[in-house]
CSV table of C-alpha atoms and ligand atoms in Angstrom, one decimal:
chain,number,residue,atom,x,y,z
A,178,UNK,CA,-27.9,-3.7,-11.5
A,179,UNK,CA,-27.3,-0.1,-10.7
A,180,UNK,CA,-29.7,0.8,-8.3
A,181,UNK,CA,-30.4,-2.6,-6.6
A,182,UNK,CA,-29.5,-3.0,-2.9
A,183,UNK,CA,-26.3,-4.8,-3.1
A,184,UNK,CA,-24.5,-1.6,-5.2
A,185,UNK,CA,-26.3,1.3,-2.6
A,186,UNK,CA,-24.1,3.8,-1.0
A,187,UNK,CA,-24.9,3.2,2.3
A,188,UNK,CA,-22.3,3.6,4.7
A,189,UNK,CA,-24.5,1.6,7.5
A,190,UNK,CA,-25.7,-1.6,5.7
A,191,UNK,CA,-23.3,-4.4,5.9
A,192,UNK,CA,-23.4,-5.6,2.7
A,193,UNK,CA,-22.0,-1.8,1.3
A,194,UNK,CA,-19.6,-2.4,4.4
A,195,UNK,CA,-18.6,-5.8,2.8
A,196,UNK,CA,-17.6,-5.1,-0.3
A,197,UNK,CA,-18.4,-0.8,-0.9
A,198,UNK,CA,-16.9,-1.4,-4.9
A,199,UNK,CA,-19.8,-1.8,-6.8
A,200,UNK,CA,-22.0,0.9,-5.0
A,201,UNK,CA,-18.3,3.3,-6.0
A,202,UNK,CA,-19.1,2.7,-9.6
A,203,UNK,CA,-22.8,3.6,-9.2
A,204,UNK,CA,-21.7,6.6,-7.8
A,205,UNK,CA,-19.2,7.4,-10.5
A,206,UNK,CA,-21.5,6.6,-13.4
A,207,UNK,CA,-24.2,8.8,-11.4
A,208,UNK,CA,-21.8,11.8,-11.8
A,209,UNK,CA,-19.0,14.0,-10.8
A,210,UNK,CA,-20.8,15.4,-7.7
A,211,UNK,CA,-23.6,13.9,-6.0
A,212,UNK,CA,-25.5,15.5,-2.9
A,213,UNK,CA,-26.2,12.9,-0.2
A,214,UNK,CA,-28.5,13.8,2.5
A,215,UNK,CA,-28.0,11.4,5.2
A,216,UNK,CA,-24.8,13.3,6.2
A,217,UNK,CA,-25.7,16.3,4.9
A,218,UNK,CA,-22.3,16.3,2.3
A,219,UNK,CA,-21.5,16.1,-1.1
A,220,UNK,CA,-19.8,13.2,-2.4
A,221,UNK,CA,-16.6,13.0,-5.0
A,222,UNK,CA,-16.2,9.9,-6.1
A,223,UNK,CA,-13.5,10.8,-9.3
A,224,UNK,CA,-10.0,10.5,-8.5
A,225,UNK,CA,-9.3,13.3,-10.9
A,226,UNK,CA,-11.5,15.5,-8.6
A,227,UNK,CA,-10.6,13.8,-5.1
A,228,UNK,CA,-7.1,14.6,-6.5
A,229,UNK,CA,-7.4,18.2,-7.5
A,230,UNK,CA,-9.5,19.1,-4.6
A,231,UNK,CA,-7.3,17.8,-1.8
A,232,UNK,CA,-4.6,20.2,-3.5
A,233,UNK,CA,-7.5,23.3,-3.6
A,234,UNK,CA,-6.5,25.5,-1.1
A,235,UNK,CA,-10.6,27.3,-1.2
A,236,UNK,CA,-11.4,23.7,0.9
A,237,UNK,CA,-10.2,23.0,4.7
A,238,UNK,CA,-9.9,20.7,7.1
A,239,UNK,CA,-11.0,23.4,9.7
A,240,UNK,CA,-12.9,26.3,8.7
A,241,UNK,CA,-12.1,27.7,12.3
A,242,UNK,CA,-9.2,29.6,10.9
A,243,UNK,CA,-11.2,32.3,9.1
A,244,UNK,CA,-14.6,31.8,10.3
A,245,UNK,CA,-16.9,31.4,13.5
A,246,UNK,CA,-19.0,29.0,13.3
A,247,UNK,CA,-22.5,31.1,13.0
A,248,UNK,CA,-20.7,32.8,10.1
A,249,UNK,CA,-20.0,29.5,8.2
A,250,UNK,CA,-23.6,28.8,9.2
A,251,UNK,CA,-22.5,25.6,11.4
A,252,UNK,CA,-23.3,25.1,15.1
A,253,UNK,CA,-20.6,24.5,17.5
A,254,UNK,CA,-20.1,21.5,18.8
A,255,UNK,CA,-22.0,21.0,22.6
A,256,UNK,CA,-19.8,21.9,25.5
A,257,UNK,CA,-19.9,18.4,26.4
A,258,UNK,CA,-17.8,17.3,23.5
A,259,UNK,CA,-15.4,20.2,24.2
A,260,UNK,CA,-12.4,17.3,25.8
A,261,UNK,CA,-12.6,15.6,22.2
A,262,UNK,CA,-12.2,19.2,19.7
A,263,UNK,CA,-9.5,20.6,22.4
A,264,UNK,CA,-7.8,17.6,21.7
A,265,UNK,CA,-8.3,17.0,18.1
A,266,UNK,CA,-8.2,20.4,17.0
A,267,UNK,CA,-5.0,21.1,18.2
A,268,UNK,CA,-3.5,18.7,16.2
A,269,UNK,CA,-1.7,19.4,13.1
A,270,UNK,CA,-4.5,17.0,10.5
A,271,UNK,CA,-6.9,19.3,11.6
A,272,UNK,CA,-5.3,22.3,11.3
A,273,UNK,CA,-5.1,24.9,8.2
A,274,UNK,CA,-1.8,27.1,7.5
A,275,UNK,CA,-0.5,28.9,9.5
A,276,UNK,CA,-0.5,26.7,12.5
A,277,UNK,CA,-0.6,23.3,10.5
A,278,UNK,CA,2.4,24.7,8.6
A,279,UNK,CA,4.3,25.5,11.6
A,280,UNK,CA,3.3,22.0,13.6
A,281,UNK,CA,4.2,20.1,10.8
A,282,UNK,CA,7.8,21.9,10.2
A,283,UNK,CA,8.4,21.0,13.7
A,284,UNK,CA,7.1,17.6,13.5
A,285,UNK,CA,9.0,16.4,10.1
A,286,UNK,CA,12.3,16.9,11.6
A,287,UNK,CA,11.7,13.4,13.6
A,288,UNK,CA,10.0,12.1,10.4
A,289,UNK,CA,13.0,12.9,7.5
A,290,UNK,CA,13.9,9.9,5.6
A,291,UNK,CA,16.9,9.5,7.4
A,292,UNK,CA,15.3,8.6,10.5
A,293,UNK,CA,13.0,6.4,9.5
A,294,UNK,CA,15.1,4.3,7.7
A,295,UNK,CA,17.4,4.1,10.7
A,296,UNK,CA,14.6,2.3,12.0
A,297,UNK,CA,14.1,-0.4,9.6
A,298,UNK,CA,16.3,-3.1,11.4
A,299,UNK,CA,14.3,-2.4,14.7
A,300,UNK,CA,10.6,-2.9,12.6
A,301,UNK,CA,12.4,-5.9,10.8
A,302,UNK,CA,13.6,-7.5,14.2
A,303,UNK,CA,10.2,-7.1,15.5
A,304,UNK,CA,8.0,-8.2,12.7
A,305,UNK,CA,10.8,-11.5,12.6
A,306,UNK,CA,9.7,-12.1,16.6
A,307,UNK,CA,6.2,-11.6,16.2
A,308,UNK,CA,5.8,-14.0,13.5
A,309,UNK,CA,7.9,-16.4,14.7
A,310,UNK,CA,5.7,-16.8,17.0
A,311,UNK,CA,2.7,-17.0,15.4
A,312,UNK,CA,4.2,-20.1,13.8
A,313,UNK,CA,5.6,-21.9,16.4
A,314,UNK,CA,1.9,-22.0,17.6
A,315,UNK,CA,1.0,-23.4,14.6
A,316,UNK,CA,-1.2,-19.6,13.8
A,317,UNK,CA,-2.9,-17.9,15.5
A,318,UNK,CA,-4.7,-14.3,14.7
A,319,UNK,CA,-3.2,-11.8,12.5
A,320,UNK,CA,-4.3,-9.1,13.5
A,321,UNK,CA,-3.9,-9.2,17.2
A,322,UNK,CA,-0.6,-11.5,17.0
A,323,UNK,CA,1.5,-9.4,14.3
A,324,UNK,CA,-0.8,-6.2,12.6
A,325,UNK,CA,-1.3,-4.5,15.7
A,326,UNK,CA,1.5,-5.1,18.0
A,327,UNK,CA,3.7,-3.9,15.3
A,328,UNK,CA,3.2,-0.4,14.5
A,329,UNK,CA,1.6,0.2,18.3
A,330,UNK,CA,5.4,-0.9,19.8
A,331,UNK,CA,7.1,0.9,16.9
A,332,UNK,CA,5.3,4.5,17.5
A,333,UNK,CA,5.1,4.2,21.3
A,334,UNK,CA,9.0,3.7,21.4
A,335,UNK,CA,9.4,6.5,19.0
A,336,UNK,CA,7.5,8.5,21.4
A,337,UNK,CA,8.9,7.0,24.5
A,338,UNK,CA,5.8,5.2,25.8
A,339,UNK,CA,6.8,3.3,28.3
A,340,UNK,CA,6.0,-0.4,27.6
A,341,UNK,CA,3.9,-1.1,30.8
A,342,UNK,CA,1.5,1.5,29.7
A,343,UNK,CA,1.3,0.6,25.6
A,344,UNK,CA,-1.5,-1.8,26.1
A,345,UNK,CA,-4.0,1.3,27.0
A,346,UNK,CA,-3.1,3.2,23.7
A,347,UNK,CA,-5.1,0.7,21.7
A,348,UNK,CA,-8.5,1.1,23.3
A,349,UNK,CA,-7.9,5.0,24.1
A,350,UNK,CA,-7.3,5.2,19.9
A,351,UNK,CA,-10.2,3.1,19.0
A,352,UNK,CA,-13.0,5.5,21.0
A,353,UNK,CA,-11.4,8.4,19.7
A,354,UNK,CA,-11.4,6.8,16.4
A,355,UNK,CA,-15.3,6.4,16.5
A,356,UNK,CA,-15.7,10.0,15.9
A,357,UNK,CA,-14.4,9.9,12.7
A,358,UNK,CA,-16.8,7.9,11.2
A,359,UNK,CA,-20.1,9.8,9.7
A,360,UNK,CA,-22.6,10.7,12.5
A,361,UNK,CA,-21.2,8.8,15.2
A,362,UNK,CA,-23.7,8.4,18.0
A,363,UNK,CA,-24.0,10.3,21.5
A,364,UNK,CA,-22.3,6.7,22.6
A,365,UNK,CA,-19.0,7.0,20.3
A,366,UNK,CA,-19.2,10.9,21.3
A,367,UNK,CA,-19.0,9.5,24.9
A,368,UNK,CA,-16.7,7.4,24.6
A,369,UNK,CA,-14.1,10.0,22.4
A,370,UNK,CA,-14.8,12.5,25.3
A,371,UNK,CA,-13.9,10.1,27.9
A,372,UNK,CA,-10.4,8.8,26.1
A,373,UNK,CA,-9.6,12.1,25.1
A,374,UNK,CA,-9.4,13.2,28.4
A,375,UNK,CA,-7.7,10.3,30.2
A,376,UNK,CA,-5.1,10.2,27.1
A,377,UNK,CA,-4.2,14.1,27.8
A,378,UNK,CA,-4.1,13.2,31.6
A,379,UNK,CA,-1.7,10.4,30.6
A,380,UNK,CA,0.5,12.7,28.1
A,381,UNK,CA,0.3,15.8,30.3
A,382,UNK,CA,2.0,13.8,33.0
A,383,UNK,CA,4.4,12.0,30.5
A,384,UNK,CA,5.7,15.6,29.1
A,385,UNK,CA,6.1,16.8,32.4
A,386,UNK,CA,8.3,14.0,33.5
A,387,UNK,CA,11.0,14.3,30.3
A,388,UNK,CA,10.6,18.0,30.8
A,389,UNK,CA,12.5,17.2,33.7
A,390,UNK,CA,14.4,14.0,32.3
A,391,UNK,CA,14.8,14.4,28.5
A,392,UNK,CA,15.3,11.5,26.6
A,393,UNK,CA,16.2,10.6,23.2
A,394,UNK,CA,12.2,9.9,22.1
A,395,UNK,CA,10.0,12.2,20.0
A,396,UNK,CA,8.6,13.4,23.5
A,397,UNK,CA,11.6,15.0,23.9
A,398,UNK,CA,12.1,16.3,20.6
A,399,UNK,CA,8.9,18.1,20.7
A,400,UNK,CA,9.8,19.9,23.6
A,401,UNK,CA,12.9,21.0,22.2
A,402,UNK,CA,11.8,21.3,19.1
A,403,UNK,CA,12.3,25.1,17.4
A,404,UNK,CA,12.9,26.0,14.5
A,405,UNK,CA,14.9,29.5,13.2
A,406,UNK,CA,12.4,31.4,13.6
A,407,UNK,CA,11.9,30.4,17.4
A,408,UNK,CA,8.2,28.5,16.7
A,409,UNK,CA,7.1,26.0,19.4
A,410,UNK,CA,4.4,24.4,20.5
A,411,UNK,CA,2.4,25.0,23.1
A,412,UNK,CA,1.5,22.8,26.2
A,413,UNK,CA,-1.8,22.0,24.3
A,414,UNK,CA,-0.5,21.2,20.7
A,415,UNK,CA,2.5,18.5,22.0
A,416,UNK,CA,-0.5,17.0,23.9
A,417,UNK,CA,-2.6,16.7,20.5
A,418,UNK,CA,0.4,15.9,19.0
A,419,UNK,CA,1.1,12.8,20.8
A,420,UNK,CA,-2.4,11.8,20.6
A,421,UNK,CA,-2.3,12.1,16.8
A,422,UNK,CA,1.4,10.5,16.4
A,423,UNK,CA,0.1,7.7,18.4
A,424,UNK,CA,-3.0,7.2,16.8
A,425,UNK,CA,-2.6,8.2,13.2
A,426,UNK,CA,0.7,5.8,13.5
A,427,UNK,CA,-1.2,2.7,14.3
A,428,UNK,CA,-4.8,2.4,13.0
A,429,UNK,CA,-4.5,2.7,9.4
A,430,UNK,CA,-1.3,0.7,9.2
A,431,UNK,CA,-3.2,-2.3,11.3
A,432,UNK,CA,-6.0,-2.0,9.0
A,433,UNK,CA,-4.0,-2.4,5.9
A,434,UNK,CA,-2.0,-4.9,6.9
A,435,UNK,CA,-5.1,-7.3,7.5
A,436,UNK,CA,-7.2,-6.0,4.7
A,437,UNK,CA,-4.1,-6.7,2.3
A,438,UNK,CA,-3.5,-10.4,4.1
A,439,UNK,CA,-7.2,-11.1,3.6
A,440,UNK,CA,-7.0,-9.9,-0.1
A,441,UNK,CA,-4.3,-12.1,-0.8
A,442,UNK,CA,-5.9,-15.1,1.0
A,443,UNK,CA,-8.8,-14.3,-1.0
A,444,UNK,CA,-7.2,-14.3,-4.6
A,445,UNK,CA,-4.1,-17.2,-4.5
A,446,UNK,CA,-3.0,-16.8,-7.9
A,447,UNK,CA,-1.6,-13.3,-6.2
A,448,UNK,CA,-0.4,-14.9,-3.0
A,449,UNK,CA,1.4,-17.6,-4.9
A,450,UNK,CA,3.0,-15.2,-7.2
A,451,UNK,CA,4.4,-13.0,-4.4
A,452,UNK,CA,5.6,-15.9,-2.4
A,453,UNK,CA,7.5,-16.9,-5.6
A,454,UNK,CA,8.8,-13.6,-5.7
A,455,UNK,CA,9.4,-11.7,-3.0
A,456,UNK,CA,10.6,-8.5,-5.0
A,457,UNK,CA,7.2,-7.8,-5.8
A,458,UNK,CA,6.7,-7.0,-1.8
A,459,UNK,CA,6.7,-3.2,-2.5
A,460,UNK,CA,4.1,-3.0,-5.7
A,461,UNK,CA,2.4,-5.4,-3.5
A,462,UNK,CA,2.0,-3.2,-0.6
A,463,UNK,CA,1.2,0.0,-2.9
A,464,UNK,CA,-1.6,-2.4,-4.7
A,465,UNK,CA,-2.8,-3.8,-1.5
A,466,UNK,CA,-3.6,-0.4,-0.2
A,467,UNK,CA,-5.2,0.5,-3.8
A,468,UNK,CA,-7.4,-2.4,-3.8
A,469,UNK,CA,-9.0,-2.6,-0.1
A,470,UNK,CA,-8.2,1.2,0.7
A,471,UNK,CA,-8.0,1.7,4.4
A,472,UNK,CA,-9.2,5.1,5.4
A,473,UNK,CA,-12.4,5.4,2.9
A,474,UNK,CA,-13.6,8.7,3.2
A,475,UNK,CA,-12.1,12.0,4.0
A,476,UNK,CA,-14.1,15.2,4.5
A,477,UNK,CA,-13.1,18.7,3.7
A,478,UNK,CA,-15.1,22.2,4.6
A,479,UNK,CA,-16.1,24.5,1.6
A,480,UNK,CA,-14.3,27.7,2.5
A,481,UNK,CA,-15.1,29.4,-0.8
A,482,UNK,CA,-17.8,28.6,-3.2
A,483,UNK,CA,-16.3,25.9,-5.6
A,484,UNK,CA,-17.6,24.7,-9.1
A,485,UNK,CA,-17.4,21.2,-9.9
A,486,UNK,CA,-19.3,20.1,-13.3
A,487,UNK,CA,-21.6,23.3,-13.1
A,488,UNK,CA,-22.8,22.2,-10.0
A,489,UNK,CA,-21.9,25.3,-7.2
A,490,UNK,CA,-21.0,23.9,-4.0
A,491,UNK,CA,-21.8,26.8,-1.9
A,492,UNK,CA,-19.4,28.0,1.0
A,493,UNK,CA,-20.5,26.4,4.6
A,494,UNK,CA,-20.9,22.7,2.6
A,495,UNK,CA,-19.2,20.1,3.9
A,496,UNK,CA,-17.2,17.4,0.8
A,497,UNK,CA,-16.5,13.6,1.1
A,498,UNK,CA,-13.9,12.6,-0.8
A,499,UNK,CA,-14.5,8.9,-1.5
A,500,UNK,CA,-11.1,7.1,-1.6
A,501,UNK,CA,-11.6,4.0,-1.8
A,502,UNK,CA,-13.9,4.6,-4.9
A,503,UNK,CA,-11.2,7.1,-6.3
A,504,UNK,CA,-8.6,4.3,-5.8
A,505,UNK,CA,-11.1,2.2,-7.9
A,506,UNK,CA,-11.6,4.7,-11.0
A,507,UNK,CA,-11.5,3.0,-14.2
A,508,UNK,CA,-10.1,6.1,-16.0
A,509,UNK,CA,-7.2,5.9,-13.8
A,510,UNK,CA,-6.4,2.2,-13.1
A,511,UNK,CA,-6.8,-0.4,-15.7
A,512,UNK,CA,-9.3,-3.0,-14.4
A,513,UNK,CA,-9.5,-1.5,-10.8
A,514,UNK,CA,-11.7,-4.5,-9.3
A,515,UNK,CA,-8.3,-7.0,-10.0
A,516,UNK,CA,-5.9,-6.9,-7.4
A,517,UNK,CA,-2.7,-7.5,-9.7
A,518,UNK,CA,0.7,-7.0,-7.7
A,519,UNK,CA,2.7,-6.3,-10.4
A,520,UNK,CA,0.6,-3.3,-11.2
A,521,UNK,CA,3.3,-0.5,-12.1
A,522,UNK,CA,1.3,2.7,-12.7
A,523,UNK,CA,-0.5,3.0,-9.5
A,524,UNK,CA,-1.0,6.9,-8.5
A,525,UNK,CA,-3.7,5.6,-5.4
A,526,UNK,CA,-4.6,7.9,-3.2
A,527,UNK,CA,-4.6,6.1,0.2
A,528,UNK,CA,-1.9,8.2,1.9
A,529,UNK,CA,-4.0,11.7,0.3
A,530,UNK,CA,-2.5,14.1,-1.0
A,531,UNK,CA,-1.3,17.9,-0.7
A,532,UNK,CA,-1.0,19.7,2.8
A,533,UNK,CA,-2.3,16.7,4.6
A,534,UNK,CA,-0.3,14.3,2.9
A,535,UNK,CA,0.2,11.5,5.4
A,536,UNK,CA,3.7,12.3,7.2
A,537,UNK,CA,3.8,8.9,8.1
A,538,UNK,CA,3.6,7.0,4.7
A,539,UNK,CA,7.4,6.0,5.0
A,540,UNK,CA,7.3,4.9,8.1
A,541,UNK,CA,3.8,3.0,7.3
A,542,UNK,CA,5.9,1.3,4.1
A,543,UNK,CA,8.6,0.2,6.2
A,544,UNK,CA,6.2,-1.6,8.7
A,545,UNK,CA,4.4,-2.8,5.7
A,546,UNK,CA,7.0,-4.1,4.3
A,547,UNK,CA,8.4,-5.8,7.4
A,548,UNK,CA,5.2,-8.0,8.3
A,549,UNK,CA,5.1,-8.8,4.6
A,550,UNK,CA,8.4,-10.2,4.5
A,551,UNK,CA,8.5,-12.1,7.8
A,552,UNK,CA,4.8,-13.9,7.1
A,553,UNK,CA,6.3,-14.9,3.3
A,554,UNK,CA,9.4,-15.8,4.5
A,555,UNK,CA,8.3,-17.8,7.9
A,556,UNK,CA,5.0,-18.8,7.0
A,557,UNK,CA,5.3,-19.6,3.5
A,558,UNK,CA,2.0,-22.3,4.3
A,559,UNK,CA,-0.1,-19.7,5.7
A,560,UNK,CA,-3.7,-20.6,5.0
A,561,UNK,CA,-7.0,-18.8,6.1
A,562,UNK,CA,-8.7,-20.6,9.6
A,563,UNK,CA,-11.8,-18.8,9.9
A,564,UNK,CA,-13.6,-16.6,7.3
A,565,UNK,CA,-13.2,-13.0,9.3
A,566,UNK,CA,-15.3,-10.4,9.9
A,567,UNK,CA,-15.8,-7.0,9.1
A,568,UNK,CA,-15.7,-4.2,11.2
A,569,UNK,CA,-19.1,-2.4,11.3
A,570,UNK,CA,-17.4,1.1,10.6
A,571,UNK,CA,-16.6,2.6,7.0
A,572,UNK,CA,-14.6,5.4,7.6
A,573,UNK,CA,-11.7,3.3,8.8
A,574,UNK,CA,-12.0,-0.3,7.1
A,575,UNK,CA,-10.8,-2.9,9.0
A,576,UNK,CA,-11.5,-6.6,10.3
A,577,UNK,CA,-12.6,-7.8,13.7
A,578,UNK,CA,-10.1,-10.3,13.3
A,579,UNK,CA,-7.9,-12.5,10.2
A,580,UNK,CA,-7.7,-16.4,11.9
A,581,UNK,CA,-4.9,-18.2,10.0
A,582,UNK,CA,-3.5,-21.7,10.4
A,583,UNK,CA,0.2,-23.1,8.9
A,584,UNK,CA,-1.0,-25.0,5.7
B,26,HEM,C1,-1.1,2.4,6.0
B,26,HEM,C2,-0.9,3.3,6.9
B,26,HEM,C3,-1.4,4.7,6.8
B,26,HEM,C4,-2.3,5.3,6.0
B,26,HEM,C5,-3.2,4.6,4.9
B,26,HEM,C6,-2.4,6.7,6.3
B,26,HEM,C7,-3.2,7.6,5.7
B,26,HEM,C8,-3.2,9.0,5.9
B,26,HEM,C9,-4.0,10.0,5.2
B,26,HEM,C10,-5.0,9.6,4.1
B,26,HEM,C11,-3.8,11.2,5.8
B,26,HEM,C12,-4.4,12.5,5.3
B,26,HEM,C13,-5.8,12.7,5.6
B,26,HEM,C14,-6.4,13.9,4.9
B,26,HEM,O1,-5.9,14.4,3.8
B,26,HEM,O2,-7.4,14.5,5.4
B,26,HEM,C15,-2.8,11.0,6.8
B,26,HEM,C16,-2.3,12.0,7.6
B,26,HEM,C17,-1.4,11.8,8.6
B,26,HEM,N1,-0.8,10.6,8.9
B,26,HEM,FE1,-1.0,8.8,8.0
B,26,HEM,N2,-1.5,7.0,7.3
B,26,HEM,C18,-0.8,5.8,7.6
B,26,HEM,C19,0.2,5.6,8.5
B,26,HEM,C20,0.7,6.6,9.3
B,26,HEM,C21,1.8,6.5,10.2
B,26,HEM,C22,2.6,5.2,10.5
B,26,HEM,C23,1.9,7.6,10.9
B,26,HEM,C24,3.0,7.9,11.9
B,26,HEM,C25,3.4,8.8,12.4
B,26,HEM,C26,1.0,8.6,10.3
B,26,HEM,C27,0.8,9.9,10.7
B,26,HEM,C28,0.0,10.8,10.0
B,26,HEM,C29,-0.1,12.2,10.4
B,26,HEM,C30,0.6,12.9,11.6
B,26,HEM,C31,-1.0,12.8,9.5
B,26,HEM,C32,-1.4,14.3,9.5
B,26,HEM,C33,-0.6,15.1,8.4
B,26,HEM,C34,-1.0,16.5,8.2
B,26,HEM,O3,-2.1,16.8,8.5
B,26,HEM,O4,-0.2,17.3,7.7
B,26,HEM,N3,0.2,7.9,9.4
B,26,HEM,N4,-2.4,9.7,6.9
């Protein structure tokens, strides 16, 4: 019943947290535009609108680019944060044009389809390894044992990580991570602050050292990197580069991987059709990251006043753009709450859209793609060993874990 606890937008309560769907379509019927005060936003939960506004240039990531912050009427953030917005301000997602336009020029020349398709063997190779052994010890977990060993080893070699210090990117991403979900606590802040600056300390070092040794990795690249017109980055920006290339390349592509396993596990008929046919891998993996949408939420700053269904969002207002509800709109996907792997017209959302569009999608398909076909291929008995748990977080939807056994 709309209204009733179990269909609430609330982005804290673990029953929204297990399964946000039905509170998406509250929100939808409710309206175009709805004000919600706990975060003090305004929520789009329309994948017509999500879709227009992430292409409407009067909204930002950053409003730092044409306004201090007393002008937007915003505080700034307390010095003590400062570590965390040094690093993640630098970076190119949370930058506006000119300087996002300029990073990302510089940054798409390691990320041309070219490249990343030279890497497919490697990501195939590894996904193969991982899962092989996951079955000779007759399962194990998902997510630690394939979804996040994966993309972590495939992005850290792209960036030259050396493999002694991979296993500290994972935590270092996860408290920096915590900020992005809506009012995280002087804890998470804590925590962000402290990563952020041990991750630059890490990076600052790692530049300097293939300043003076070069290599063939992105590291490299970056510092070599100009384009005609002589742009480069700066000390600062290759830092929050790295951090973001590092982060931004794992996290969501862990989460999807064990959200989508523990959709299929959840709804055989699927799993039983894709393991009968294993062209259906890439619809799969575009419906998988439809139905149990990874990154939920994205937030934009009003830069101009904007008009959305004669409501006036006034300049200074901050938007959420709900994507997993916008992935679930009824006027746009026929019968949104089945996951159906043969869906063909599927324009989700998940990797957003415009400026921001995620530079990494291609890579994030090939990884996808790789676990997908060495779990149907080598585990073909796969079975679920423990129910899992969710993650308490909403932003970024994930599991604690996916425990699965050889059938
Ligand atoms: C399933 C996996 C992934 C998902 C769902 C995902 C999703 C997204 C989304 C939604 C955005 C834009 C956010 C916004 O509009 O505010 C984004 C941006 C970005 N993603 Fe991904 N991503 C994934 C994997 C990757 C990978 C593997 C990389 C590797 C390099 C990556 C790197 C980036 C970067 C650098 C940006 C910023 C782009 C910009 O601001 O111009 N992502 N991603």
């Amino acid at each position: 019943m709309a209204g009733s606890k179990d269909v609430t937008f609330d982005p804290w309560d673990p029953a929204f947290l297990a399964d946000p769907y039905p509170a998406y379509a509250e929100l939808r019927a409710r309206g175009r535009v709805i004000r919600y005060e706990a975060t003090d936003q305004w929520l789009l939960p329309h994948h017509a609108d999500v879709s227009a506004l992430l292409r409407d240039r009067r909204l930002g990531r950053t409003y730092q680019h044409r306004y201090g912050h007393e002008e937007f009427g915003r505080t700034a953030p307390p010095p003590e944060h400062e570590p965390f917005h040094t690093l993640n301000d630098h970076g190119m997602l949370d930058l506006e044009p000119p300087d996002h336009t300029r990073i990302r020029r510089l940054v798409s020349k390691a990320f041309t389809p070219r490249t990343v398709e030279r890497l497919k063997p490697y990501v195939h190779d590894l996904a193969d390894e991982l899962v092989g052994k996951l079955v000779e010890a007759g399962g194990g977990d998902l997510l630690t044992d394939v979804a996040e060993p994966l993309p972590v080893a495939v992005i850290a070699e792209m960036l030259g990580i050396p493999e002694a210090d991979r296993d500290r990117l994972r935590p270092w991403s996860a408290d920096i991570c915590g900020m992005y979900e809506l009012n995280p606590s002087e804890e998470s802040a804590a925590k962000a602050v402290r990563a952020s600056v041990e991750f630059s300390e890490y990076l600052r070092e790692l530049i300097a050292a293939r300043r003076k040794e070069p290599g063939e990795d992105l590291i490299s690249g970056l510092i070599a990197a100009h384009d005609e017109d002589d742009d480069r980055l700066t000390e600062q920006e290759m830092i929050s580069t790295a951090v973001l290339l590092l982060n931004a390349g794992h996290e969501a592509t862990v989460n999807a991987t064990v959200n989508g396993w523990w959709a299929l596990l959840r709804n055989p008929d699927q799993l039983a059709a894709l393991r009968a046919d294993h062209s259906l891998v890439p619809s799969a993996i575009e419906e998988l990251m439809r139905y149990d949408t990874p990154l939920q939420l994205f937030e934009r700053w009003v830069l101009d006043d904007i008009e959305i269904d004669g409501t006036t969002i006034p300049k200074g207002s901050e938007i959420a753009m709900l994507f997993g509800s916008a992935n679930h709109d009824p006027a746009v996907f026929t019968d949104p709450g089945r996951l159906d792997l043969t869906r063909e017209d599927n324009p989700h959302i998940s990797f957003s859209a415009g400026i921001h569009y995620c530079i990494g999608a291609p890579l994030a398909r090939i990884e996808l793609s790789a676990s997908m076909t060495a779990l149907l291929r080598r585990a073909p008995t796969l079975t679920l060993a423990a129910e899992p748990k969710r993650k308490p977080n909403f932003v970024i939807r994930g599991l604690e874990g996916l425990r699965v056994e050889m059938g």
